[in-house]
mmCIF file of C-alpha atoms in Angstrom:
data_model
loop_
_atom_site.group_PDB
_atom_site.id
_atom_site.type_symbol
_atom_site.label_atom_id
_atom_site.label_comp_id
_atom_site.label_asym_id
_atom_site.label_seq_id
_atom_site.Cartn_x
_atom_site.Cartn_y
_atom_site.Cartn_z
ATOM 1 C CA MET K 1 6.895 -14.687 10.568
ATOM 2 C CA PRO K 2 9.156 -11.908 11.228
ATOM 3 C CA GLU K 3 8.700 -8.626 9.755
ATOM 4 C CA LYS K 4 11.053 -7.503 7.100
ATOM 5 C CA LYS K 5 13.184 -4.220 7.452
ATOM 6 C CA MET K 6 13.570 -1.522 4.847
ATOM 7 C CA ILE K 7 15.889 -2.419 2.181
ATOM 8 C CA ALA K 8 18.582 0.250 0.835
ATOM 9 C CA LEU K 9 18.856 0.615 -2.834
ATOM 10 C CA TYR K 10 22.009 2.424 -4.135
ATOM 11 C CA LEU K 11 21.349 5.208 -6.606
ATOM 12 C CA ALA K 12 22.945 5.871 -9.859
ATOM 13 C CA GLY K 13 23.862 9.299 -10.840
ATOM 14 C CA TRP K 14 20.559 9.794 -13.169
ATOM 15 C CA GLN K 15 18.479 8.563 -10.313
ATOM 16 C CA LYS K 16 19.948 11.104 -8.441
ATOM 17 C CA ARG K 17 19.509 13.922 -10.951
ATOM 18 C CA MET K 18 15.974 12.539 -11.289
ATOM 19 C CA ILE K 19 15.288 12.795 -7.650
ATOM 20 C CA ARG K 20 16.291 16.327 -7.601
ATOM 21 C CA ASP K 21 14.421 17.213 -10.351
ATOM 22 C CA HIS K 22 10.792 15.949 -8.605
ATOM 23 C CA LEU K 23 11.600 17.288 -4.945
ATOM 24 C CA LYS K 24 11.968 20.171 -2.630
ATOM 25 C CA ILE K 25 15.614 21.017 -1.755
ATOM 26 C CA ALA K 26 14.014 20.399 1.925
ATOM 27 C CA GLN K 27 13.321 16.878 1.331
ATOM 28 C CA ILE K 28 16.668 16.030 -0.189
ATOM 29 C CA PRO K 29 19.714 14.948 2.217
ATOM 30 C CA GLU K 30 22.938 16.636 1.355
ATOM 31 C CA ARG K 31 24.795 13.543 0.231
ATOM 32 C CA LEU K 32 21.874 11.689 -1.778
ATOM 33 C CA SER K 33 22.994 8.052 -1.906
ATOM 34 C CA ARG K 34 20.186 5.423 -1.506
ATOM 35 C CA ILE K 35 16.557 5.130 -1.183
ATOM 36 C CA MET K 36 15.255 3.118 1.502
ATOM 37 C CA ILE K 37 12.140 1.229 0.860
ATOM 38 C CA SER K 38 9.065 -0.393 2.866
ATOM 39 C CA PRO K 39 8.290 -3.954 2.424
ATOM 40 C CA ARG K 40 4.743 -2.543 3.010
ATOM 41 C CA ILE K 41 4.250 -0.761 -0.094
ATOM 42 C CA PRO K 42 1.374 -1.770 -1.728
ATOM 43 C CA LYS K 43 2.034 -3.568 -5.079
ATOM 44 C CA LYS K 44 0.404 -1.425 -7.215
ATOM 45 C CA GLU K 45 2.671 1.471 -6.488
ATOM 46 C CA TRP K 46 5.666 -0.845 -8.567
ATOM 47 C CA VAL K 47 5.442 0.173 -12.177
ATOM 48 C CA MET K 48 4.847 -2.695 -14.973
ATOM 49 C CA TYR K 49 6.985 -2.569 -18.169
ATOM 50 C CA ARG K 50 3.733 -0.648 -21.314
ATOM 51 C CA GLN K 51 1.991 0.386 -17.977
ATOM 52 C CA PRO K 52 0.093 3.348 -19.283
ATOM 53 C CA ILE K 53 1.667 6.060 -17.613
ATOM 54 C CA PHE K 54 -1.945 8.232 -17.089
ATOM 55 C CA GLU K 55 -3.297 5.827 -15.174
ATOM 56 C CA GLN K 56 -0.917 6.603 -12.282
ATOM 57 C CA MET K 57 0.239 10.105 -12.590
ATOM 58 C CA ARG K 58 -1.580 12.487 -9.758
ATOM 59 C CA ALA K 59 -0.398 15.459 -8.225
ATOM 60 C CA GLY K 60 3.290 15.285 -7.114
ATOM 61 C CA ALA K 61 3.591 11.761 -7.869
ATOM 62 C CA TRP K 62 6.004 10.874 -10.559
ATOM 63 C CA ASP K 63 7.972 7.675 -11.238
ATOM 64 C CA LEU K 64 11.468 6.390 -10.079
ATOM 65 C CA TYR K 65 13.078 3.750 -12.959
ATOM 66 C CA LEU K 66 15.266 1.556 -11.566
ATOM 67 C CA THR K 67 18.400 -0.275 -13.001
ATOM 68 C CA ASP K 68 18.448 -3.744 -14.153
ATOM 69 C CA GLU K 69 20.437 -4.755 -10.994
ATOM 70 C CA GLN K 70 17.643 -3.101 -8.847
ATOM 71 C CA ILE K 71 15.158 -4.328 -10.467
ATOM 72 C CA ASP K 72 16.392 -8.159 -9.913
ATOM 73 C CA PHE K 73 17.173 -7.200 -6.192
ATOM 74 C CA VAL K 74 13.699 -5.776 -5.493
ATOM 75 C CA ALA K 75 12.101 -8.957 -7.265
ATOM 76 C CA ASP K 76 14.259 -11.145 -4.878
ATOM 77 C CA GLU K 77 13.469 -9.157 -1.523
ATOM 78 C CA PHE K 78 9.689 -8.483 -2.095
ATOM 79 C CA GLY K 79 8.625 -11.168 -3.976
ATOM 80 C CA VAL K 80 7.378 -8.953 -6.896
ATOM 81 C CA GLU K 81 7.014 -11.741 -9.579
ATOM 82 C CA ALA K 82 5.838 -8.866 -12.542
ATOM 83 C CA LYS K 83 8.347 -7.406 -14.394
ATOM 84 C CA ILE K 84 8.530 -3.916 -13.065
ATOM 85 C CA SER K 85 10.540 -1.020 -13.948
ATOM 86 C CA ALA K 86 9.661 1.709 -11.685
ATOM 87 C CA LEU K 87 8.904 2.921 -8.131
ATOM 88 C CA HIS K 88 6.085 5.233 -8.076
ATOM 89 C CA ILE K 89 7.055 7.905 -5.530
ATOM 90 C CA SER K 90 3.933 9.822 -3.939
ATOM 91 C CA PRO K 91 3.573 12.553 -1.855
ATOM 92 C CA GLU K 92 2.244 10.241 1.081
ATOM 93 C CA MET K 93 4.627 7.570 0.603
ATOM 94 C CA LEU K 94 7.517 10.081 1.595
ATOM 95 C CA GLU K 95 5.215 11.412 4.420
ATOM 96 C CA THR K 96 4.337 8.162 5.854
ATOM 97 C CA GLY K 97 8.025 7.138 5.547
ATOM 98 C CA ALA K 98 7.220 4.331 3.104
ATOM 99 C CA VAL K 99 10.117 5.483 1.210
ATOM 100 C CA ALA K 100 13.008 7.558 2.017
ATOM 101 C CA PHE K 101 15.966 8.988 0.571
ATOM 102 C CA VAL K 102 19.270 9.414 2.487
#
């Protein structure tokens, strides 16, 4: 089975503001327009509806909420069957390149 490539999600204006609130300036490209997501992200990093926030919060980690269109696209591409609402972004995911903002 061929390895899936990273997918790109184009960011809405409110998502760009959320990213700028959580990341350091050096981590954000000058013209932020999309997020690249690796298919190897563990399923536990996808945040489900009505999931208690305190269970996933770690230092430097935060949730990037998705639009309805992004949720449908991610579910189709990665085969996520649960109803998700966000992607849990951690410093480790940024360091390893599992998630990249471009």
